[in-house]
Amino acid sequence: MLKKLSLSAALTLGLSATAALAAGGAGHVEDYDFSFEGPFGTFDQNQLQRGLKVYTEVCAACHGLKFVPIRTLGDAGGPDLPADQVREYAKLYEVYDEELEDFREAKPVDHFPESALENAPDLSLMAKARAGFHGPYGLGINQLMKGMGGPEYIASLMTGYVDPPACAPDDFDGYYNRAFTAGGIPAECKDENGYSKIEGSWIGMAPPLDDGYVEFDDGHENDLENLSKDVSAFLMWTAEPKMMARKQAGLTGVLFLTVLAVLLYLANKRLWAPIKQRAKDEE
Ligand code: HEC
């Protein structure tokens, strides 16, 4: 009886969680492919460097990366810039020096500045703070298989500025984005219970990217989708700079445990062999 009760309670909880998700208005998240997906995935250094360029030329005007030390741009496994380029890069920013009690040129030891625009969130950890996929109750897609979908969400946000749905009045505040779910939704687009009938919501950020906004020295493709994916990959790196080291440690661990399992199996077999033999003899 008790068991049955808790099972049905769990079911109800699960179902209402799914319902709550659906009621909040779902966002449209594209399942973009990234080089760092899966247990063997690694960051693509060229992509991280392109993403850094997109961030620097576009996003940095409003968004900070206050948890990221500039010197880590030189880390292997990251954008891997040569030391002289890191020093040059640091000079793009000014930081407040507590000792000088004044602003000065940034150095590699400094962190990136905070957001320049007060209501623009810091992007250091954004790729881990947002989930693009929901699961395991999920709306069809499972976090277990695809990861949390942070970078997919950011890329989808960049490409998510589409024509607003017909239910919306022309003068509604903000920019309609089909990936963004935390913004305002006009009453005309809600049902009688106040639930959203549309995908996404209205965001306070004007579309930051479009085809050709940033150009790359090597002539790499720079349409909206490519720029969006590059900056999202870069923000995945800022959020988890040691991802490659983590995966490597995980793989070493799995390998080690596999060898150990084989050894234990053999040892077990040998230890029990005489006893099994005796049992057979007695039969
Ligand atoms: C002109 C200023 C400006 C620029 C440039 C800008 N943003 Fe934003 N961004 C904002 C503001 C303001 C918000 C908060 C919007 C809101 O909550 O309605 C925001 C929010 C965001 C969010 C958070 C969305 C969420 O789920 O809460 C992300 C991610 C983001 N921006 C990424 C970027 C990226 C990547 C770039 C560069 C390609 C960029 N932004 C360029 C002003 C800007």
Short mmCIF file of N, CA, C and O and ligand atoms in Angstrom, two decimals, residues 54-55 58-63 117-121 123 126 130 153-154 157-158 161 179-183 202-209 227-228 231-232 235, ligand 1:
data_model
loop_
_atom_site.label_atom_id
_atom_site.label_comp_id
_atom_site.label_asym_id
_atom_site.label_seq_id
_atom_site.Cartn_x
_atom_site.Cartn_y
_atom_site.Cartn_z
N VAL A 54 34.19 37.36 -32.08
CA VAL A 54 32.79 37.79 -32.09
C VAL A 54 32.46 38.44 -30.75
O VAL A 54 31.87 39.52 -30.69
N TYR A 55 32.87 37.78 -29.65
CA TYR A 55 32.60 38.36 -28.34
C TYR A 55 33.20 39.76 -28.24
O TYR A 55 32.54 40.72 -27.83
N VAL A 58 31.52 42.38 -30.69
CA VAL A 58 30.08 42.63 -30.58
C VAL A 58 29.60 42.60 -29.12
O VAL A 58 29.19 43.61 -28.57
N CYS A 59 29.69 41.44 -28.48
CA CYS A 59 29.05 41.25 -27.18
C CYS A 59 29.69 42.08 -26.07
O CYS A 59 29.00 42.52 -25.15
N ALA A 60 31.04 42.31 -26.16
CA ALA A 60 31.75 42.98 -25.07
C ALA A 60 31.24 44.41 -24.85
O ALA A 60 31.46 44.98 -23.79
N ALA A 61 30.58 44.98 -25.86
CA ALA A 61 30.05 46.33 -25.69
C ALA A 61 29.06 46.38 -24.52
O ALA A 61 28.91 47.41 -23.87
N CYS A 62 28.38 45.28 -24.27
CA CYS A 62 27.40 45.25 -23.18
C CYS A 62 27.72 44.21 -22.10
O CYS A 62 27.51 44.47 -20.92
N HIS A 63 28.20 43.04 -22.53
CA HIS A 63 28.36 41.93 -21.58
C HIS A 63 29.80 41.78 -21.09
O HIS A 63 30.73 41.83 -21.88
N LEU A 117 26.92 47.28 -19.61
CA LEU A 117 25.52 47.67 -19.53
C LEU A 117 24.91 46.99 -18.32
O LEU A 117 24.99 45.77 -18.19
N GLU A 118 24.29 47.78 -17.46
CA GLU A 118 23.88 47.26 -16.16
C GLU A 118 22.96 46.04 -16.24
O GLU A 118 23.14 45.08 -15.51
N ASN A 119 21.98 46.06 -17.14
CA ASN A 119 21.05 44.92 -17.17
C ASN A 119 21.45 43.81 -18.13
O ASN A 119 20.68 42.89 -18.38
N ALA A 120 22.66 43.90 -18.68
CA ALA A 120 23.16 42.78 -19.51
C ALA A 120 23.90 41.82 -18.59
O ALA A 120 24.86 42.21 -17.93
N PRO A 121 23.46 40.55 -18.51
CA PRO A 121 24.08 39.62 -17.55
C PRO A 121 25.51 39.28 -17.94
O PRO A 121 25.86 39.31 -19.11
N LEU A 123 28.50 36.98 -18.91
CA LEU A 123 28.38 35.77 -19.74
C LEU A 123 29.36 34.65 -19.35
O LEU A 123 29.33 33.58 -19.95
N MET A 126 27.33 31.64 -18.46
CA MET A 126 26.00 31.55 -19.08
C MET A 126 25.76 30.19 -19.75
O MET A 126 24.65 29.64 -19.67
N ARG A 130 22.17 27.98 -18.46
CA ARG A 130 20.94 27.80 -19.23
C ARG A 130 20.89 26.38 -19.77
O ARG A 130 21.91 25.85 -20.19
N TYR A 153 21.49 26.51 -26.65
CA TYR A 153 20.53 27.56 -26.29
C TYR A 153 21.06 28.93 -26.71
O TYR A 153 20.32 29.73 -27.31
N ILE A 154 22.33 29.23 -26.42
CA ILE A 154 22.87 30.55 -26.75
C ILE A 154 22.86 30.77 -28.27
O ILE A 154 22.44 31.82 -28.75
N LEU A 157 19.44 31.41 -29.34
CA LEU A 157 19.01 32.76 -28.96
C LEU A 157 19.46 33.76 -30.02
O LEU A 157 18.72 34.66 -30.42
N MET A 158 20.71 33.58 -30.51
CA MET A 158 21.25 34.49 -31.52
C MET A 158 20.47 34.38 -32.83
O MET A 158 20.26 35.37 -33.53
N TYR A 161 15.71 35.43 -33.46
CA TYR A 161 14.92 36.64 -33.72
C TYR A 161 14.17 36.46 -35.03
O TYR A 161 14.75 36.62 -36.10
N ALA A 179 13.59 31.57 -28.82
CA ALA A 179 14.33 30.71 -27.89
C ALA A 179 14.22 31.20 -26.46
O ALA A 179 14.37 30.44 -25.51
N PHE A 180 13.98 32.49 -26.28
CA PHE A 180 13.99 33.12 -24.96
C PHE A 180 12.66 32.91 -24.26
O PHE A 180 11.60 33.25 -24.80
N THR A 181 12.70 32.35 -23.02
CA THR A 181 11.43 32.04 -22.37
C THR A 181 11.17 32.89 -21.13
O THR A 181 10.10 32.81 -20.54
N ALA A 182 12.16 33.71 -20.72
CA ALA A 182 12.02 34.42 -19.45
C ALA A 182 11.46 35.83 -19.60
O ALA A 182 11.38 36.59 -18.64
N GLY A 183 11.09 36.21 -20.81
CA GLY A 183 10.66 37.59 -21.03
C GLY A 183 9.15 37.78 -21.02
O GLY A 183 8.39 36.87 -20.68
N TRP A 202 9.51 37.97 -25.35
CA TRP A 202 10.14 39.21 -25.80
C TRP A 202 11.35 39.52 -24.91
O TRP A 202 11.24 39.56 -23.68
N ILE A 203 12.50 39.78 -25.55
CA ILE A 203 13.75 40.00 -24.82
C ILE A 203 14.19 41.46 -24.97
O ILE A 203 13.84 42.13 -25.96
N GLY A 204 14.96 41.94 -23.97
CA GLY A 204 15.42 43.33 -23.99
C GLY A 204 16.66 43.56 -24.81
O GLY A 204 17.13 44.69 -24.93
N MET A 205 17.23 42.49 -25.39
CA MET A 205 18.46 42.63 -26.19
C MET A 205 18.09 42.68 -27.67
O MET A 205 17.45 41.76 -28.18
N ALA A 206 18.49 43.76 -28.35
CA ALA A 206 18.26 43.82 -29.79
C ALA A 206 19.09 42.73 -30.47
O ALA A 206 20.11 42.32 -29.91
N PRO A 207 18.71 42.24 -31.64
CA PRO A 207 19.48 41.17 -32.29
C PRO A 207 20.95 41.58 -32.40
O PRO A 207 21.26 42.54 -33.10
N PRO A 208 21.87 40.88 -31.68
CA PRO A 208 23.26 41.36 -31.68
C PRO A 208 24.05 40.95 -32.92
O PRO A 208 25.05 41.58 -33.24
N LEU A 209 23.62 39.91 -33.63
CA LEU A 209 24.41 39.40 -34.76
C LEU A 209 23.57 39.30 -36.02
O LEU A 209 22.35 39.18 -35.95
N LEU A 227 28.46 32.52 -36.99
CA LEU A 227 28.89 33.45 -35.94
C LEU A 227 28.26 33.04 -34.61
O LEU A 227 28.92 33.08 -33.56
N SER A 228 27.00 32.64 -34.65
CA SER A 228 26.30 32.25 -33.43
C SER A 228 26.94 31.02 -32.80
O SER A 228 27.12 30.95 -31.58
N VAL A 231 30.49 31.95 -31.26
CA VAL A 231 30.49 32.67 -29.97
C VAL A 231 29.95 31.75 -28.87
O VAL A 231 30.41 31.80 -27.72
N SER A 232 29.05 30.84 -29.21
CA SER A 232 28.52 29.91 -28.21
C SER A 232 29.59 28.92 -27.77
O SER A 232 29.68 28.57 -26.58
N LEU A 235 31.80 30.67 -25.42
CA LEU A 235 31.19 30.83 -24.09
C LEU A 235 31.09 29.50 -23.35
O LEU A 235 31.05 29.48 -22.12
C1 HEC B 1 23.55 46.48 -26.88
C2 HEC B 1 23.85 45.65 -25.76
C3 HEC B 1 24.01 44.15 -25.99
C4 HEC B 1 24.83 43.49 -26.88
C5 HEC B 1 25.77 44.11 -27.91
C6 HEC B 1 24.67 42.09 -26.63
N1 HEC B 1 23.76 41.89 -25.62
FE1 HEC B 1 23.19 40.11 -24.86
N2 HEC B 1 21.90 41.03 -23.58
C7 HEC B 1 21.74 42.40 -23.48
C8 HEC B 1 20.70 42.66 -22.51
C9 HEC B 1 20.20 44.04 -22.09
C10 HEC B 1 20.25 41.40 -22.03
C11 HEC B 1 19.12 41.14 -21.02
C12 HEC B 1 17.85 40.95 -21.83
C13 HEC B 1 16.63 40.57 -21.03
O1 HEC B 1 16.76 39.95 -19.96
O2 HEC B 1 15.50 40.89 -21.50
C14 HEC B 1 21.04 40.40 -22.72
C15 HEC B 1 20.91 39.05 -22.50
C16 HEC B 1 21.74 38.09 -23.08
C17 HEC B 1 21.72 36.69 -22.74
C18 HEC B 1 20.88 36.03 -21.65
C19 HEC B 1 19.61 35.45 -22.17
C20 HEC B 1 18.90 34.69 -21.09
O3 HEC B 1 18.53 33.52 -21.30
O4 HEC B 1 18.72 35.25 -19.98
C21 HEC B 1 22.67 36.07 -23.51
C22 HEC B 1 23.03 34.59 -23.53
C23 HEC B 1 23.26 37.09 -24.34
N3 HEC B 1 22.68 38.30 -24.04
C24 HEC B 1 24.26 36.85 -25.25
C25 HEC B 1 24.83 37.82 -26.05
C26 HEC B 1 25.87 37.53 -27.02
C27 HEC B 1 26.48 36.17 -27.29
C28 HEC B 1 26.17 38.73 -27.61
C29 HEC B 1 27.18 38.97 -28.71
C30 HEC B 1 27.01 38.22 -29.91
C31 HEC B 1 25.33 39.76 -26.99
N4 HEC B 1 24.53 39.16 -26.06
C32 HEC B 1 25.35 41.10 -27.32
C33 HEC B 1 22.43 43.37 -24.18
C34 HEC B 1 23.34 43.12 -25.19
#
